[in-house]
Amino acid sequence: MAELVAPPFKNWRTTLERLEKFLSDSFFQKYNLTSQLQTELKTFQNIPCVKYQTGRPLFKDIDLKKFEEVDVKSTKFGPTWSTFWFKLEVDLPASTSKVNLAEFSTIGLVWKCDCEALIYDVNGVSLQSFSEERTFFPFEDPRFQGTLYVELACNGMFGAGEHCIQPTNLEKTFTVSEVKLVVRNDLAYSLYHKLNMIHDLAKEMGQNTVSGSNALYTANHVVNLLHKEGFSAQSLQDALSIVNKIFPPQTGTKHSDEHLTIDAFGHCHIDTAWLWPYDETKRKCARSWVNQIKLMKKNENFKFVCSQAQQFKWVETDYPKLFQTIQEFAKKGQFIPLGGCWVEMDGNLPSCVSFCQQFLYGQMYFKEKFGQFSDIFWLPDTFGYSALLPQIANLSGIKYFLTQKLSWNLVNTFPHNSFIWEGLDGSQLLTHFPPNDNYCARMNPSELLFAEKNFKDKGRSQDAMMLFGFGDGGGGPTEEMLVRVNALQTDHKVAVPSCVTTTPTQFFERLDKNRSSLCKWVGELYFELHQGTFTSQSEIKRLNNRMENLLRCAEFYVAVLRIISQRDSNSMPPELDIDKMRSALKSAWELVLCNQFHDVLPGSCIEEVARDAVDYFKRAENLIKFQFSSEVISCRVNLSQWSFDVQSVEPRRSDPLLDVVVPKVNLCLENEYLRAVFKPDGTLESLSACGTKQNLAAEGSPLNVFKIDSDMPLFWDAWDIMDYHSETGANISAVSHRIENGCFVFEFKISDNSKMSMKVSLPKCEPYLVFELCVDWQEAHKLLKVEFEFDLRAQHCSYGSQIGFVEQTNNMNTSQDTAKFEVCGHKWAAMQQYGYGCAVLTPAKYGFRALDSKLALSLLRAPKAPDDNCDMGNHSIKYALMPYVGTFQTADVQKCANDFNLNTDDFVVSIPKLSPQMTEVTSEGALIKVLSKAIRIESFQCAYEMPNAYVLKLSEQFGSSAQCNVALSSLLGMKKYALCDILERPLSEFADISERGVIINVKPFKLICILLIA
């Protein structure tokens, strides 16, 4: 190698740009390094093809007789969501062996398209995907000849919007710009990527650092060498030897007390649905994961982490050979399933029982298919985290938690990367936020430098995680990323953190050794962005809430049927197949749990996904409509706060006035609990609880004021409500009112396009006033909400949570307070001062705002991206006002909210009439009853695996320590019990159930799981 001498002074800018041009695919590409990366062997122009306009046929379903040749370069492939299959006959040119099978070369296929594709062999085995980021498929056998098939999906990695989050363009077309056989120069390829690393390093560190200057001058030396000596194999090897002075070949991992140690894991975040429908996600999983298998075969140290049991099940069903290969690499410790959940669900909106089912179904799947439970809760991309989650995770065998979404906070920077997250009940998760603030790194040196600079727990820890690979739309790590990872794992000569290859569990175990040095965060992890997801796609949220209720009822119903059928099998009809009913229940749960994915339930998805979600909910409901041909009794399953029972259905009263207070002409409603007086405009000028003369409506500020606000976020349309949204709002007043069927009915004109009617009734025996809205909503970028300005002096507002409640300040003292201008509440919110207060009860509406004495409930939004028809159409919305004396605990607000939520969804079932014990069940009254007002029955269901076993879940709601007495009807025949976790593993010895039932002590906000043996 000739000695090259650079001038003693070099201009930083020109030297840096010289390197950029040497690596550019746009400038001087015939003369720079990119010209040496590939040599073309053969171009494909006309390729046999078959089109499928609808559906997504698997390899086994394609019709091999329908292939017709098309000119791929001149053809527009579409429209959106259609599929094309291509048949390629690979025949290497005769000259190939003479010139191209050199020692440092790889022969393969280049497929360049602006959509997604997957290549198969002649036996239907998937081999690798193609996308804009991945265009080269290397042949394992350099002399390969034969048939290959390519499946082309007419959508991009991020769907088919015109750009980013825009609605789907259903007429979009896609192109295939190049299909050719090439030989890749592996020496040039390796040099190209290492020089890119050096360029990135120099640009990031700058000329005032030794590492930055050394890196750039080393690269300049390489450029001089190749310009002088040319691009022969020897010259390229000489150039690599120069570069290897900075990033040497594998010589052992570098550990330094001066730098962060970064555990790097391949990762491929695939949204279960978002800008593409569920069925396309199935293909995305196959495309993404087959890529990782290919990389693992060449790199034994490569570790790839992957969550979401639902996605594994899809691949298991549609791509069984790929799934078997994944299982093989999982045994080797390279393909690492983790997360513990069915999907990466929304962290705010699911109920307590849904969260339990997410972990139960996810963990059981991982145990069955991969031999072990996950010890890590993996939820990198969701829009806030309920304070219940540490407890649910702990009860599911999980100690660790990874996420990063709070790095997106709009107002306040979250103060930690590694910390102890403590939930509402005191449960803890060791938590880590990767300090590069994303889950799809490219493994550039600049990212490691940023991670070290950004790491917020310096002095307390020296360990961090980095997840690399294309994500959201799938793809995962590439060969180029592994080149960079391998370079950064060595004893390199630059001031950059080193990477290590471990497992996520090993990372957390190392972090756990420093546990005593870490800070603690107590309560929810509130996300200071995307608050609009509490409201967007109202129908999805309504149906989710409905199915959560119906599935709880169905679980109880099936458990009771199994108990009775096992004790009285002779009199039960032969068509009663409990196993089949349980299988249907499981399938229904899987559909609902899938819909709780963090872009579906929150409403941040395209219109096609919203339709899919509604269809999934309908399918789930149909699965639990159990029918019998024999004589049956119609019964209603009743799940109140404190008791579960099954009762014969009584004929509904024909006169609606029998159940409600008859309205008075002066717009007044009154029963033994409350008195309410309306104004003609639909607002409440007076509301008071009986027992107090205090009017809860502030003077001059009536309650129940409807407002329509401008709702134009900065960017994330369906996701965001901004803090300025109420600055341009207007009140909406009723234009007429009347009395109809025992209710006040008010008519509103929202705008020239939208209208609303409001029906108000007061049940005779309930302490709350019921409002039922029928809204014809045809708006754009508007927010409809209802406000209640109470005559109360309160420092905070209480909101229902999945278990218990959370308290939020209703002032703007701090930046944290101002950032929480919209918060999540489940079923109720209450504002009170000493002696009395008022609660708003609502099923399936989650967005609240409290400021001073005003409480607002968000009802409907009208975003236009990514679904430009989001929430357009007719809506039925219910809420209630409940004035009370005392505290919300002593006034039974939580029970009333629970019952008000359940009353929206009757679960009427058929029970075989033949069994006398079934007749006893329907007349018994409460089959399960708790004798403490602080305790709520969450669910009663058959154990997941254990025969003759049942699981009863209870939760403490008041924030008190309570003794809970559970009375179990003798008809259930329960004999023994033990406390257990969500995975139904006993946590205590089994004990006999006494005549008094099960008596246990419960701590504040605890979820108690009891395993019962019949």
mmCIF file of N, CA and C in Angstrom, residues 538-539 542 753-756 773-778 860 871-877:
data_model
loop_
_atom_site.group_PDB
_atom_site.id
_atom_site.type_symbol
_atom_site.label_atom_id
_atom_site.label_comp_id
_atom_site.label_asym_id
_atom_site.label_seq_id
_atom_site.Cartn_x
_atom_site.Cartn_y
_atom_site.Cartn_z
ATOM 1 N N SER A 538 -65.670 6.921 18.874
ATOM 2 C CA SER A 538 -66.603 6.662 19.975
ATOM 3 C C SER A 538 -67.231 5.282 19.898
ATOM 4 N N GLU A 539 -67.558 4.818 18.705
ATOM 5 C CA GLU A 539 -68.248 3.536 18.576
ATOM 6 C C GLU A 539 -67.343 2.373 18.985
ATOM 7 N N ARG A 542 -67.422 2.342 22.724
ATOM 8 C CA ARG A 542 -68.711 1.862 23.232
ATOM 9 C C ARG A 542 -68.813 0.347 23.110
ATOM 10 N N ASN A 753 -74.960 21.510 10.127
ATOM 11 C CA ASN A 753 -74.824 20.101 9.711
ATOM 12 C C ASN A 753 -75.170 19.093 10.795
ATOM 13 N N SER A 754 -75.141 19.515 12.029
ATOM 14 C CA SER A 754 -75.289 18.571 13.145
ATOM 15 C C SER A 754 -76.391 19.011 14.097
ATOM 16 N N LYS A 755 -77.023 18.014 14.696
ATOM 17 C CA LYS A 755 -78.079 18.285 15.664
ATOM 18 C C LYS A 755 -78.054 17.230 16.763
ATOM 19 N N MET A 756 -78.808 17.522 17.827
ATOM 20 C CA MET A 756 -78.798 16.621 18.972
ATOM 21 C C MET A 756 -80.116 16.742 19.730
ATOM 22 N N LEU A 773 -78.376 11.127 25.091
ATOM 23 C CA LEU A 773 -78.198 11.992 23.915
ATOM 24 C C LEU A 773 -78.300 11.166 22.638
ATOM 25 N N CYS A 774 -78.979 11.710 21.669
ATOM 26 C CA CYS A 774 -78.952 11.189 20.300
ATOM 27 C C CYS A 774 -78.360 12.287 19.436
ATOM 28 N N VAL A 775 -77.159 12.034 18.921
ATOM 29 C CA VAL A 775 -76.405 13.069 18.209
ATOM 30 C C VAL A 775 -76.217 12.664 16.758
ATOM 31 N N ASP A 776 -76.613 13.537 15.853
ATOM 32 C CA ASP A 776 -76.275 13.393 14.440
ATOM 33 C C ASP A 776 -75.069 14.299 14.208
ATOM 34 N N TRP A 777 -73.897 13.703 14.108
ATOM 35 C CA TRP A 777 -72.610 14.419 14.158
ATOM 36 C C TRP A 777 -71.982 14.449 12.777
ATOM 37 N N GLN A 778 -71.871 15.657 12.213
ATOM 38 C CA GLN A 778 -71.318 15.829 10.861
ATOM 39 C C GLN A 778 -70.386 17.030 10.849
ATOM 40 N N LEU A 860 -67.614 13.870 21.843
ATOM 41 C CA LEU A 860 -67.326 13.478 20.456
ATOM 42 C C LEU A 860 -66.250 14.384 19.871
ATOM 43 N N ASP A 871 -66.030 9.115 13.517
ATOM 44 C CA ASP A 871 -67.168 9.512 14.354
ATOM 45 C C ASP A 871 -68.293 10.207 13.606
ATOM 46 N N MET A 872 -68.234 10.247 12.281
ATOM 47 C CA MET A 872 -69.346 10.834 11.542
ATOM 48 C C MET A 872 -70.569 9.905 11.637
ATOM 49 N N GLY A 873 -71.745 10.518 11.834
ATOM 50 C CA GLY A 873 -72.966 9.717 11.885
ATOM 51 C C GLY A 873 -73.699 9.880 13.191
ATOM 52 N N ASN A 874 -74.519 8.890 13.513
ATOM 53 C CA ASN A 874 -75.398 8.961 14.683
ATOM 54 C C ASN A 874 -74.770 8.272 15.888
ATOM 55 N N HIS A 875 -74.959 8.884 17.046
ATOM 56 C CA HIS A 875 -74.401 8.357 18.294
ATOM 57 C C HIS A 875 -75.449 8.417 19.400
ATOM 58 N N SER A 876 -75.446 7.371 20.225
ATOM 59 C CA SER A 876 -76.243 7.363 21.448
ATOM 60 C C SER A 876 -75.279 7.420 22.623
ATOM 61 N N ILE A 877 -75.450 8.410 23.464
ATOM 62 C CA ILE A 877 -74.523 8.660 24.570
ATOM 63 C C ILE A 877 -75.319 8.792 25.860
#
